[in-house]
mmCIF file with all atom_site columns, C-alpha atoms in Angstrom:
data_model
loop_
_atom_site.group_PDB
_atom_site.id
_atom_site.type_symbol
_atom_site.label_atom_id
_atom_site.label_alt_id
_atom_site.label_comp_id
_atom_site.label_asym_id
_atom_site.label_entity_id
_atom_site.label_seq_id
_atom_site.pdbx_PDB_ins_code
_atom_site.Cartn_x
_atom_site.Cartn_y
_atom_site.Cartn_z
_atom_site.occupancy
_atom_site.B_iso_or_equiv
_atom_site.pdbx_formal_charge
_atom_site.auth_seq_id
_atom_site.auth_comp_id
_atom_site.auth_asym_id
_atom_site.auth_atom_id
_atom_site.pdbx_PDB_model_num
ATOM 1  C CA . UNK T 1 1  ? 155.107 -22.048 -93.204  1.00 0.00 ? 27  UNK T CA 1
ATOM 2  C CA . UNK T 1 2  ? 157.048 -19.272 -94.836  1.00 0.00 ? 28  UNK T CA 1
ATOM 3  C CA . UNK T 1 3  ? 153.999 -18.188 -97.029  1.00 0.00 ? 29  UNK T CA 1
ATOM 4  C CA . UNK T 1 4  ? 152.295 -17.457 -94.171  1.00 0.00 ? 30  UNK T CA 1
ATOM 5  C CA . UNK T 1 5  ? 154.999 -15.894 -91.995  1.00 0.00 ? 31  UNK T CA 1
ATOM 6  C CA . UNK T 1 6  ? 155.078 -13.360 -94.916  1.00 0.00 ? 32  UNK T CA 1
ATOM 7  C CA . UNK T 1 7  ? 151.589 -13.073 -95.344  1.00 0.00 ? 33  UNK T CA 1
ATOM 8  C CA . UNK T 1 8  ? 150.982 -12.360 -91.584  1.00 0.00 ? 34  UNK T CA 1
ATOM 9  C CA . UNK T 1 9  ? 154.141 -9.648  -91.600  1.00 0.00 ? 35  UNK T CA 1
ATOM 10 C CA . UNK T 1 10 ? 152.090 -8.217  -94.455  1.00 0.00 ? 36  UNK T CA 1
ATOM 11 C CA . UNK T 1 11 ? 149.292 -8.233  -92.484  1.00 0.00 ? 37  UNK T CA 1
ATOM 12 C CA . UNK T 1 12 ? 150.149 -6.523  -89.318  1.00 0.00 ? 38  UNK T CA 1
ATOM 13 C CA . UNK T 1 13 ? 151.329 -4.130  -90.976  1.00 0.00 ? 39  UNK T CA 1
ATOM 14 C CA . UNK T 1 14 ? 147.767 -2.757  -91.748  1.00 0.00 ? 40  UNK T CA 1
ATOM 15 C CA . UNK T 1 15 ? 145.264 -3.573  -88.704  1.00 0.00 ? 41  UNK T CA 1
ATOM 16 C CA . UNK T 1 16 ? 142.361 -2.117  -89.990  1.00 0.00 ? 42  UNK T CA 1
ATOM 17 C CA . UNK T 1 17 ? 142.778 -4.027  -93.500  1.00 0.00 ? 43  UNK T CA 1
ATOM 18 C CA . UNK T 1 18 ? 143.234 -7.252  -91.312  1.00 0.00 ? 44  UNK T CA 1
ATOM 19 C CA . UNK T 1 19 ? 140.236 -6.969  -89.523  1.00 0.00 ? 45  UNK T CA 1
ATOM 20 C CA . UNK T 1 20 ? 138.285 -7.159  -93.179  1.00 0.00 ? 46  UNK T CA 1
ATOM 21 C CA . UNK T 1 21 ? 139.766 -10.791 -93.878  1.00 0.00 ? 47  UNK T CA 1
ATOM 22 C CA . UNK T 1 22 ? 137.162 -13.539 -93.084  1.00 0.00 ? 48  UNK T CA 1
ATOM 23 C CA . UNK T 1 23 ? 139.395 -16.193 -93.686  1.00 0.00 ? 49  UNK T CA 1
ATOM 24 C CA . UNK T 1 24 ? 142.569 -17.436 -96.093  1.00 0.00 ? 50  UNK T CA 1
ATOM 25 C CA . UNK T 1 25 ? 142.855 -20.232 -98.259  1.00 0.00 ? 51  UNK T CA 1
ATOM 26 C CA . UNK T 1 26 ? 146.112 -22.107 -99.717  1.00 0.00 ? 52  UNK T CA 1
ATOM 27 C CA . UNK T 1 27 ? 145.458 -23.232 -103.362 1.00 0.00 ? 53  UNK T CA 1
ATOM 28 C CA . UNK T 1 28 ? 148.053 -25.148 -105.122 1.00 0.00 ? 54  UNK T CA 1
ATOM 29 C CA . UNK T 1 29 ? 148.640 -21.957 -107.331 1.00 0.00 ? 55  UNK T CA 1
ATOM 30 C CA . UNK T 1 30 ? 149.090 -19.577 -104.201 1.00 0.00 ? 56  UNK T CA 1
ATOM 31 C CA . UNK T 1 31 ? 147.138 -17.934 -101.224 1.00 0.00 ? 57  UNK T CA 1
ATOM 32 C CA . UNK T 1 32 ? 143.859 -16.264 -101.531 1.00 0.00 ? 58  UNK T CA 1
ATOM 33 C CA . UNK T 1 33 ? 141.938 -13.893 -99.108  1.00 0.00 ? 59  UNK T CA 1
ATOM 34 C CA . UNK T 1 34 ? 138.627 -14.139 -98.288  1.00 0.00 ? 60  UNK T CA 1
ATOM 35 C CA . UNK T 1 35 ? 136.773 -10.664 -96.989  1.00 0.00 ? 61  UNK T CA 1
ATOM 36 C CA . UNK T 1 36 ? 133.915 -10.223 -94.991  1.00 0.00 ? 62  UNK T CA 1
ATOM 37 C CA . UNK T 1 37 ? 132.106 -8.583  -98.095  1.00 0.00 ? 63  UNK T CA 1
ATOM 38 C CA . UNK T 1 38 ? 133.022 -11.577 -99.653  1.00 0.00 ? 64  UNK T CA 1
ATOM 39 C CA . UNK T 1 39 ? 135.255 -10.529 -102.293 1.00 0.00 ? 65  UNK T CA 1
ATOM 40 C CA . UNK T 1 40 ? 137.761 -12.876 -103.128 1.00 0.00 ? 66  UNK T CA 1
ATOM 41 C CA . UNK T 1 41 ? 141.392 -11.358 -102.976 1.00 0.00 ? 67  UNK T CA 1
ATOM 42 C CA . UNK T 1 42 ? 143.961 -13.419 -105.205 1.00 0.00 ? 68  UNK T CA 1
ATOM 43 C CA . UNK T 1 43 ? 147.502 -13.234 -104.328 1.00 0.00 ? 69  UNK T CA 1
ATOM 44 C CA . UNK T 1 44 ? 148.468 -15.868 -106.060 1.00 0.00 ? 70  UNK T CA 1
ATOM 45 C CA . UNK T 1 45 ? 152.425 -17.596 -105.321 1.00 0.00 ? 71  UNK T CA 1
ATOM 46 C CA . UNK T 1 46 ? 153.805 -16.606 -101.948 1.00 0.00 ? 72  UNK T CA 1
ATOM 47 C CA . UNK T 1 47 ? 156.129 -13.404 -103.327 1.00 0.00 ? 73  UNK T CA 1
ATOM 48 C CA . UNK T 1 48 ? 155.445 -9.538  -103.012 1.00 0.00 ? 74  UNK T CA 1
ATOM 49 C CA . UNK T 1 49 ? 152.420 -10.080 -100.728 1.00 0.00 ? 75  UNK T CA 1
ATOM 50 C CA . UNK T 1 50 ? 152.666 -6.350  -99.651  1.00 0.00 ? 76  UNK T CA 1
ATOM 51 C CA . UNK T 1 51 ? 152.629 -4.830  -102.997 1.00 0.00 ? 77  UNK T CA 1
ATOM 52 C CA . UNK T 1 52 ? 150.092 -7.260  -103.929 1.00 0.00 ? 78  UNK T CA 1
ATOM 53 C CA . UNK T 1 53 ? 148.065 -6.466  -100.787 1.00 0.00 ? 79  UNK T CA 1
ATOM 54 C CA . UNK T 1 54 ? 148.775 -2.514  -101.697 1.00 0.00 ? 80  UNK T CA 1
ATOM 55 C CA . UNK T 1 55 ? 147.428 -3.335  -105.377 1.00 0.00 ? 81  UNK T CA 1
ATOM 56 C CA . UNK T 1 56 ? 144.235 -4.975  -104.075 1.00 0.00 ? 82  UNK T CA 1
ATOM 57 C CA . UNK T 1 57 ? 143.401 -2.180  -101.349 1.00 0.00 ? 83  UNK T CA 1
ATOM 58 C CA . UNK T 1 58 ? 143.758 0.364   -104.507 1.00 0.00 ? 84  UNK T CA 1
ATOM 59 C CA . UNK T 1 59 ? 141.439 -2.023  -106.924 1.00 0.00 ? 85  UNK T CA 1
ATOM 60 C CA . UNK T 1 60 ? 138.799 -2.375  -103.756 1.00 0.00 ? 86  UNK T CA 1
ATOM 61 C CA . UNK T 1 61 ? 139.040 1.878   -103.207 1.00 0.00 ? 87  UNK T CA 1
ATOM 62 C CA . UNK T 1 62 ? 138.046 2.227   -106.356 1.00 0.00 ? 88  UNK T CA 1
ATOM 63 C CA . UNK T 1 63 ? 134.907 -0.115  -106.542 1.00 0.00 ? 89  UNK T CA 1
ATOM 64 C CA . UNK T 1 64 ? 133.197 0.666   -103.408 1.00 0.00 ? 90  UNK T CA 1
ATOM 65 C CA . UNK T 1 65 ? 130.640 -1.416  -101.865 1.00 0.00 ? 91  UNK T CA 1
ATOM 66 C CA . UNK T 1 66 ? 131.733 -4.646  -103.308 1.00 0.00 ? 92  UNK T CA 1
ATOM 67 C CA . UNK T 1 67 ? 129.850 -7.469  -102.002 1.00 0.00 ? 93  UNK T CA 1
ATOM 68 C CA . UNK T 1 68 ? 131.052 -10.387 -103.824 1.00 0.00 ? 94  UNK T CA 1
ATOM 69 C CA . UNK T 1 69 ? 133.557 -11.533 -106.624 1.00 0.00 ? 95  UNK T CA 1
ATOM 70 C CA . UNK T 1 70 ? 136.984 -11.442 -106.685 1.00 0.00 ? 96  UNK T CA 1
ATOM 71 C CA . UNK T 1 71 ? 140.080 -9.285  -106.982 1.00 0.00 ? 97  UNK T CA 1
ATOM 72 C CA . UNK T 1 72 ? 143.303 -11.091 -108.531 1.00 0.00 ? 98  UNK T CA 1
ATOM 73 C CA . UNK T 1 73 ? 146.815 -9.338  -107.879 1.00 0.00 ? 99  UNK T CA 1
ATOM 74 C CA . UNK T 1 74 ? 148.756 -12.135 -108.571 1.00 0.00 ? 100 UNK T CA 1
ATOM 75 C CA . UNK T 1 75 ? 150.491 -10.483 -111.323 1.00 0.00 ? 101 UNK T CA 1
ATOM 76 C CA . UNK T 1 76 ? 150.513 -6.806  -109.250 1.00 0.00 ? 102 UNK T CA 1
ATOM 77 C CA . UNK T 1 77 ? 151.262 -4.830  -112.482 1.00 0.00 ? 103 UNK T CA 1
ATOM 78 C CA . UNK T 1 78 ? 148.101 -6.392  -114.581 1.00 0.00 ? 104 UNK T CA 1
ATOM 79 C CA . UNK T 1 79 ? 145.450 -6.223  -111.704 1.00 0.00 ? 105 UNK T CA 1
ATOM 80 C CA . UNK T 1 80 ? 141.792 -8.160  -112.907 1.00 0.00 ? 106 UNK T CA 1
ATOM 81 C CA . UNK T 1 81 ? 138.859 -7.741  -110.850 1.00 0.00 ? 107 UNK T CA 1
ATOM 82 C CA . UNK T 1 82 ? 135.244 -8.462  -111.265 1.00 0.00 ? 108 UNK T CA 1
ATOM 83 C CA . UNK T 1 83 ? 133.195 -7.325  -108.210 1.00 0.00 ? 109 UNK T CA 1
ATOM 84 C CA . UNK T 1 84 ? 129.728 -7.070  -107.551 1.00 0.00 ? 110 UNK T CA 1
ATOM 85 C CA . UNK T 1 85 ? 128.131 -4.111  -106.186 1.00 0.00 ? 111 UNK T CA 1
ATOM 86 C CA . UNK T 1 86 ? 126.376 -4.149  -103.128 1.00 0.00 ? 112 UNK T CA 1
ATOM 87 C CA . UNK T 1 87 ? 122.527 -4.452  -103.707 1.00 0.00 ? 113 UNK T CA 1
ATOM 88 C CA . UNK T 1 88 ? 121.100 -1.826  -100.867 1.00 0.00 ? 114 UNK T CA 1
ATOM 89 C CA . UNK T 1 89 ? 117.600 -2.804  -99.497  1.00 0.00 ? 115 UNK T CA 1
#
């Protein structure tokens, strides 16, 4: 329950970054995010979730139009991401 009490503090803290998360999932190793552009945000154990959340908008700002992948802050100093871009019709 405390994971996400933090997460959700995190969270509300930045509405329009909320409204991009699909859904969230609870691995044994921590939480991950799930967006609607389906890049998988990795947060990893339940500590620093809003400088990990900060980390991830950064990594995402700099790879726009990701459509798939993932982005894993779970270690928010050594950020790894491997994103797909979005294939335009």
């Amino acid at each position: 329950v405390q994971p996400a009490l933090a997460l959700g503090a995190v969270m509300s803290e930045d509405p329009e970054f909320l409204k991009k998360i699909e859904h969230a999932v609870h691995r044994g190793t921590g939480i991950d995010l799930i967006l609607e552009n389906g890049v998988e945000l990795r947060l990893g154990p339940p500590h620093d979730f809003a400088l990990k959340v900060a980390v991830a908008q950064e990594v995402l700002e700099a790879v726009p139009g990701a459509a798939g992948g993932y982005v894993d802050v779970s270690v928010p100093a050594r950020p790894v991401a491997q994103v797909e871009p979005q294939v335009s019709s």
